[in-house]
């Protein structure tokens, strides 16, 4: 995705060798044109998979997930990270560790929104170690839904998430794959392959 890649290059800020800050278009301020394109691309990549629900985790996954669900014509559900007074009965709960925030959250989804037989597409903003995606997959599978795939906006390929999810049998499709953030520079996976 050229538009996304260009945004990463022009607006992304490398914070050390592990963290890429993209709050000007994805994690705080949202670029609606970019999010529309992201949703269209995920819908194209997962067309024909029989998706019935799109599932994400609050809050940075919501924009790409809602645009994907709009393109697919299916509902979007987001797992809550914080307890809600209105969401306390018949809930699905999983613990998820956040690499960026360095904290564990209990994420929850109401059982009435995920049904046995649902074909779920998980969408998230970043993939590092795969904790959020695994947690969302476990939530879907608790009710007998199947995970049709996992769509990631930005994958940090130098961390094990994509490999671990693949080894667990999940299809992972990332729009941008970053090979390295060394020396304050974003290097994309295809750039590494081209230079070899």
mmCIF file of C-alpha atoms in Angstrom:
data_model
loop_
_atom_site.group_PDB
_atom_site.id
_atom_site.type_symbol
_atom_site.label_atom_id
_atom_site.label_comp_id
_atom_site.label_asym_id
_atom_site.label_seq_id
_atom_site.Cartn_x
_atom_site.Cartn_y
_atom_site.Cartn_z
ATOM 1 C CA UNK A 1 0.000 0.000 0.000
ATOM 2 C CA UNK A 2 1.850 3.026 -1.268
ATOM 3 C CA UNK A 3 -0.289 5.597 0.585
ATOM 4 C CA UNK A 4 0.300 3.888 3.931
ATOM 5 C CA UNK A 5 3.975 3.361 3.242
ATOM 6 C CA UNK A 6 4.408 7.024 2.311
ATOM 7 C CA UNK A 7 2.688 8.066 5.564
ATOM 8 C CA UNK A 8 5.036 5.854 7.577
ATOM 9 C CA UNK A 9 8.049 7.391 5.846
ATOM 10 C CA UNK A 10 6.953 11.033 6.078
ATOM 11 C CA UNK A 11 5.101 11.098 9.416
ATOM 12 C CA UNK A 12 6.321 8.060 11.349
ATOM 13 C CA UNK A 13 8.757 8.765 14.181
ATOM 14 C CA UNK A 14 11.210 6.047 15.207
ATOM 15 C CA UNK A 15 11.603 5.841 18.994
ATOM 16 C CA UNK A 16 14.546 3.509 19.562
ATOM 17 C CA UNK A 17 14.940 0.185 17.764
ATOM 18 C CA UNK A 18 11.534 -1.232 18.778
ATOM 19 C CA UNK A 19 8.863 1.493 18.584
ATOM 20 C CA UNK A 20 7.405 3.437 15.665
ATOM 21 C CA UNK A 21 5.180 6.394 16.580
ATOM 22 C CA UNK A 22 2.373 6.969 14.074
ATOM 23 C CA UNK A 23 0.017 9.108 16.123
ATOM 24 C CA UNK A 24 -0.405 11.713 13.388
ATOM 25 C CA UNK A 25 -2.422 9.324 11.188
ATOM 26 C CA UNK A 26 -3.277 6.086 13.040
ATOM 27 C CA UNK A 27 -2.893 6.018 16.833
ATOM 28 C CA UNK A 28 -4.224 9.412 17.942
ATOM 29 C CA UNK A 29 -5.157 11.627 15.032
ATOM 30 C CA UNK A 30 -6.766 9.619 12.231
ATOM 31 C CA UNK A 31 -6.383 10.174 8.511
ATOM 32 C CA UNK A 32 -9.860 9.280 7.177
ATOM 33 C CA UNK A 33 -8.733 8.985 3.554
ATOM 34 C CA UNK A 34 -5.978 6.585 4.580
ATOM 35 C CA UNK A 35 -8.384 4.602 6.807
ATOM 36 C CA UNK A 36 -10.833 4.289 3.886
ATOM 37 C CA UNK A 37 -8.024 2.921 1.693
ATOM 38 C CA UNK A 38 -6.899 0.545 4.461
ATOM 39 C CA UNK A 39 -10.462 -0.777 4.799
ATOM 40 C CA UNK A 40 -10.776 -1.242 1.041
ATOM 41 C CA UNK A 41 -7.485 -3.113 0.873
ATOM 42 C CA UNK A 42 -8.358 -5.480 3.719
ATOM 43 C CA UNK A 43 -11.782 -6.108 2.147
ATOM 44 C CA UNK A 44 -10.082 -6.909 -1.170
ATOM 45 C CA UNK A 45 -7.546 -9.243 0.428
ATOM 46 C CA UNK A 46 -10.148 -11.151 2.438
ATOM 47 C CA UNK A 47 -12.902 -11.203 -0.196
ATOM 48 C CA UNK A 48 -14.341 -14.677 -0.607
ATOM 49 C CA UNK A 49 -13.545 -15.718 2.977
ATOM 50 C CA UNK A 50 -17.176 -15.532 4.072
ATOM 51 C CA UNK A 51 -16.469 -12.935 6.764
ATOM 52 C CA UNK A 52 -19.480 -12.321 9.032
ATOM 53 C CA UNK A 53 -17.837 -10.120 11.704
ATOM 54 C CA UNK A 54 -14.787 -7.885 12.023
ATOM 55 C CA UNK A 55 -13.169 -7.942 15.472
ATOM 56 C CA UNK A 56 -10.620 -5.531 16.922
ATOM 57 C CA UNK A 57 -9.412 -4.147 20.231
ATOM 58 C CA UNK A 58 -9.902 -0.591 21.438
ATOM 59 C CA UNK A 59 -8.829 1.966 20.547
ATOM 60 C CA UNK A 60 -6.310 2.176 17.693
ATOM 61 C CA UNK A 61 -7.786 -0.808 15.873
ATOM 62 C CA UNK A 62 -11.248 0.734 15.643
ATOM 63 C CA UNK A 63 -10.688 3.036 12.641
ATOM 64 C CA UNK A 64 -9.187 0.413 10.291
ATOM 65 C CA UNK A 65 -11.668 -2.185 11.526
ATOM 66 C CA UNK A 66 -14.785 -0.043 11.013
ATOM 67 C CA UNK A 67 -13.683 0.894 7.497
ATOM 68 C CA UNK A 68 -13.018 -2.771 6.711
ATOM 69 C CA UNK A 69 -16.429 -3.797 8.057
ATOM 70 C CA UNK A 70 -18.062 -1.026 6.020
ATOM 71 C CA UNK A 71 -16.411 -2.342 2.848
ATOM 72 C CA UNK A 72 -17.360 -5.949 3.689
ATOM 73 C CA UNK A 73 -20.906 -5.010 4.738
ATOM 74 C CA UNK A 74 -20.665 -6.789 8.109
ATOM 75 C CA UNK A 75 -20.747 -5.641 11.761
ATOM 76 C CA UNK A 76 -17.591 -4.617 13.600
ATOM 77 C CA UNK A 77 -17.037 -5.485 17.263
ATOM 78 C CA UNK A 78 -14.332 -4.040 19.459
ATOM 79 C CA UNK A 79 -13.023 -5.689 22.594
ATOM 80 C CA UNK A 80 -13.028 -3.314 25.535
ATOM 81 C CA UNK A 81 -9.888 -2.885 27.612
ATOM 82 C CA UNK A 82 -11.663 -1.370 30.585
ATOM 83 C CA UNK A 83 -14.586 -2.662 32.589
ATOM 84 C CA UNK A 84 -17.946 -1.156 31.714
ATOM 85 C CA UNK A 85 -20.969 -0.900 33.989
ATOM 86 C CA UNK A 86 -23.150 -1.928 31.051
ATOM 87 C CA UNK A 87 -21.004 -4.906 30.016
ATOM 88 C CA UNK A 88 -20.785 -7.325 32.924
ATOM 89 C CA UNK A 89 -22.947 -10.368 32.169
ATOM 90 C CA UNK A 90 -22.386 -13.034 29.508
ATOM 91 C CA UNK A 91 -18.992 -11.718 28.494
ATOM 92 C CA UNK A 92 -15.944 -13.291 26.931
ATOM 93 C CA UNK A 93 -12.699 -12.337 28.688
ATOM 94 C CA UNK A 94 -9.023 -12.757 27.793
ATOM 95 C CA UNK A 95 -5.805 -11.288 29.160
ATOM 96 C CA UNK A 96 -3.635 -9.437 26.647
ATOM 97 C CA UNK A 97 -0.192 -7.937 27.189
ATOM 98 C CA UNK A 98 0.546 -4.687 25.335
ATOM 99 C CA UNK A 99 4.130 -4.429 24.064
ATOM 100 C CA UNK A 100 3.929 -0.649 23.630
ATOM 101 C CA UNK A 101 2.182 0.159 26.907
ATOM 102 C CA UNK A 102 3.958 -2.589 28.878
ATOM 103 C CA UNK A 103 0.777 -3.607 30.678
ATOM 104 C CA UNK A 104 -1.676 -6.475 30.750
ATOM 105 C CA UNK A 105 -5.356 -5.759 30.137
ATOM 106 C CA UNK A 106 -8.410 -7.949 30.474
ATOM 107 C CA UNK A 107 -10.291 -7.486 27.228
ATOM 108 C CA UNK A 108 -14.006 -8.219 27.058
ATOM 109 C CA UNK A 109 -16.623 -8.808 24.379
ATOM 110 C CA UNK A 110 -20.324 -9.487 24.908
ATOM 111 C CA UNK A 111 -21.309 -13.051 23.977
ATOM 112 C CA UNK A 112 -24.398 -11.761 22.179
ATOM 113 C CA UNK A 113 -22.275 -10.268 19.389
ATOM 114 C CA UNK A 114 -20.119 -13.314 18.553
ATOM 115 C CA UNK A 115 -21.932 -16.490 17.576
ATOM 116 C CA UNK A 116 -20.965 -20.084 16.824
ATOM 117 C CA UNK A 117 -20.315 -20.333 13.115
ATOM 118 C CA UNK A 118 -19.254 -16.705 12.691
ATOM 119 C CA UNK A 119 -16.289 -16.184 10.337
ATOM 120 C CA UNK A 120 -14.236 -13.524 12.061
ATOM 121 C CA UNK A 121 -11.659 -11.198 10.531
ATOM 122 C CA UNK A 122 -9.373 -9.728 13.202
ATOM 123 C CA UNK A 123 -7.997 -6.262 12.402
ATOM 124 C CA UNK A 124 -5.340 -4.438 14.399
ATOM 125 C CA UNK A 125 -3.094 -1.427 13.945
ATOM 126 C CA UNK A 126 0.251 -3.024 14.887
ATOM 127 C CA UNK A 127 1.686 -6.505 15.153
ATOM 128 C CA UNK A 128 4.715 -6.996 17.387
ATOM 129 C CA UNK A 129 4.539 -10.156 19.489
ATOM 130 C CA UNK A 130 1.011 -11.170 18.521
ATOM 131 C CA UNK A 131 -0.534 -10.884 21.987
ATOM 132 C CA UNK A 132 -3.571 -8.819 20.925
ATOM 133 C CA UNK A 133 -4.289 -11.005 17.891
ATOM 134 C CA UNK A 134 -3.982 -14.210 19.929
ATOM 135 C CA UNK A 135 -6.286 -12.770 22.609
ATOM 136 C CA UNK A 136 -8.910 -11.773 20.041
ATOM 137 C CA UNK A 137 -8.646 -15.193 18.362
ATOM 138 C CA UNK A 138 -9.181 -16.931 21.719
ATOM 139 C CA UNK A 139 -12.274 -14.778 22.324
ATOM 140 C CA UNK A 140 -13.747 -15.734 18.937
ATOM 141 C CA UNK A 141 -12.938 -19.396 19.427
ATOM 142 C CA UNK A 142 -14.520 -19.473 22.924
ATOM 143 C CA UNK A 143 -17.953 -19.295 21.284
ATOM 144 C CA UNK A 144 -17.201 -21.592 18.356
ATOM 145 C CA UNK A 145 -16.520 -18.847 15.817
ATOM 146 C CA UNK A 146 -13.625 -19.371 13.401
ATOM 147 C CA UNK A 147 -10.864 -16.914 12.608
ATOM 148 C CA UNK A 148 -10.805 -16.395 8.845
ATOM 149 C CA UNK A 149 -7.719 -14.210 9.045
ATOM 150 C CA UNK A 150 -5.819 -11.449 10.782
ATOM 151 C CA UNK A 151 -5.320 -8.110 9.030
ATOM 152 C CA UNK A 152 -2.532 -5.882 10.330
ATOM 153 C CA UNK A 153 -1.942 -2.286 9.292
ATOM 154 C CA UNK A 154 1.757 -2.213 10.301
ATOM 155 C CA UNK A 155 3.736 -5.359 11.094
ATOM 156 C CA UNK A 156 7.083 -5.184 12.848
ATOM 157 C CA UNK A 157 8.568 -8.237 11.148
ATOM 158 C CA UNK A 158 11.647 -8.169 13.359
ATOM 159 C CA UNK A 159 9.428 -9.231 16.271
ATOM 160 C CA UNK A 160 7.944 -12.762 16.414
ATOM 161 C CA UNK A 161 4.193 -12.053 16.179
ATOM 162 C CA UNK A 162 3.581 -12.919 12.518
ATOM 163 C CA UNK A 163 5.699 -16.066 12.737
ATOM 164 C CA UNK A 164 3.960 -17.252 15.936
ATOM 165 C CA UNK A 165 0.483 -16.595 14.516
ATOM 166 C CA UNK A 166 1.414 -18.386 11.284
ATOM 167 C CA UNK A 167 2.765 -21.369 13.213
ATOM 168 C CA UNK A 168 -0.544 -21.481 15.113
ATOM 169 C CA UNK A 169 -2.352 -21.818 11.774
ATOM 170 C CA UNK A 170 -3.664 -18.274 11.333
ATOM 171 C CA UNK A 171 -3.513 -16.375 8.054
ATOM 172 C CA UNK A 172 -1.797 -13.036 8.694
ATOM 173 C CA UNK A 173 -1.984 -10.324 6.048
ATOM 174 C CA UNK A 174 -0.079 -7.105 6.773
ATOM 175 C CA UNK A 175 -0.356 -3.955 4.671
ATOM 176 C CA UNK A 176 3.137 -2.737 5.571
ATOM 177 C CA UNK A 177 5.946 -4.931 6.902
ATOM 178 C CA UNK A 178 8.873 -3.293 8.661
ATOM 179 C CA UNK A 179 12.158 -5.197 8.744
ATOM 180 C CA UNK A 180 14.033 -2.805 11.021
ATOM 181 C CA UNK A 181 13.928 0.443 12.961
ATOM 182 C CA UNK A 182 17.695 0.420 13.548
ATOM 183 C CA UNK A 183 19.571 3.729 13.603
ATOM 184 C CA UNK A 184 16.323 5.712 13.564
ATOM 185 C CA UNK A 185 15.460 4.522 10.051
ATOM 186 C CA UNK A 186 12.413 2.592 8.854
ATOM 187 C CA UNK A 187 13.450 -0.274 6.584
ATOM 188 C CA UNK A 188 10.655 -2.199 4.892
ATOM 189 C CA UNK A 189 10.816 -5.973 4.352
ATOM 190 C CA UNK A 190 10.859 -5.679 0.549
ATOM 191 C CA UNK A 191 13.808 -3.268 0.744
ATOM 192 C CA UNK A 192 15.807 -5.908 2.615
ATOM 193 C CA UNK A 193 14.978 -8.547 -0.014
ATOM 194 C CA UNK A 194 15.839 -6.159 -2.858
ATOM 195 C CA UNK A 195 19.285 -5.442 -1.398
ATOM 196 C CA UNK A 196 20.201 -9.123 -0.982
#
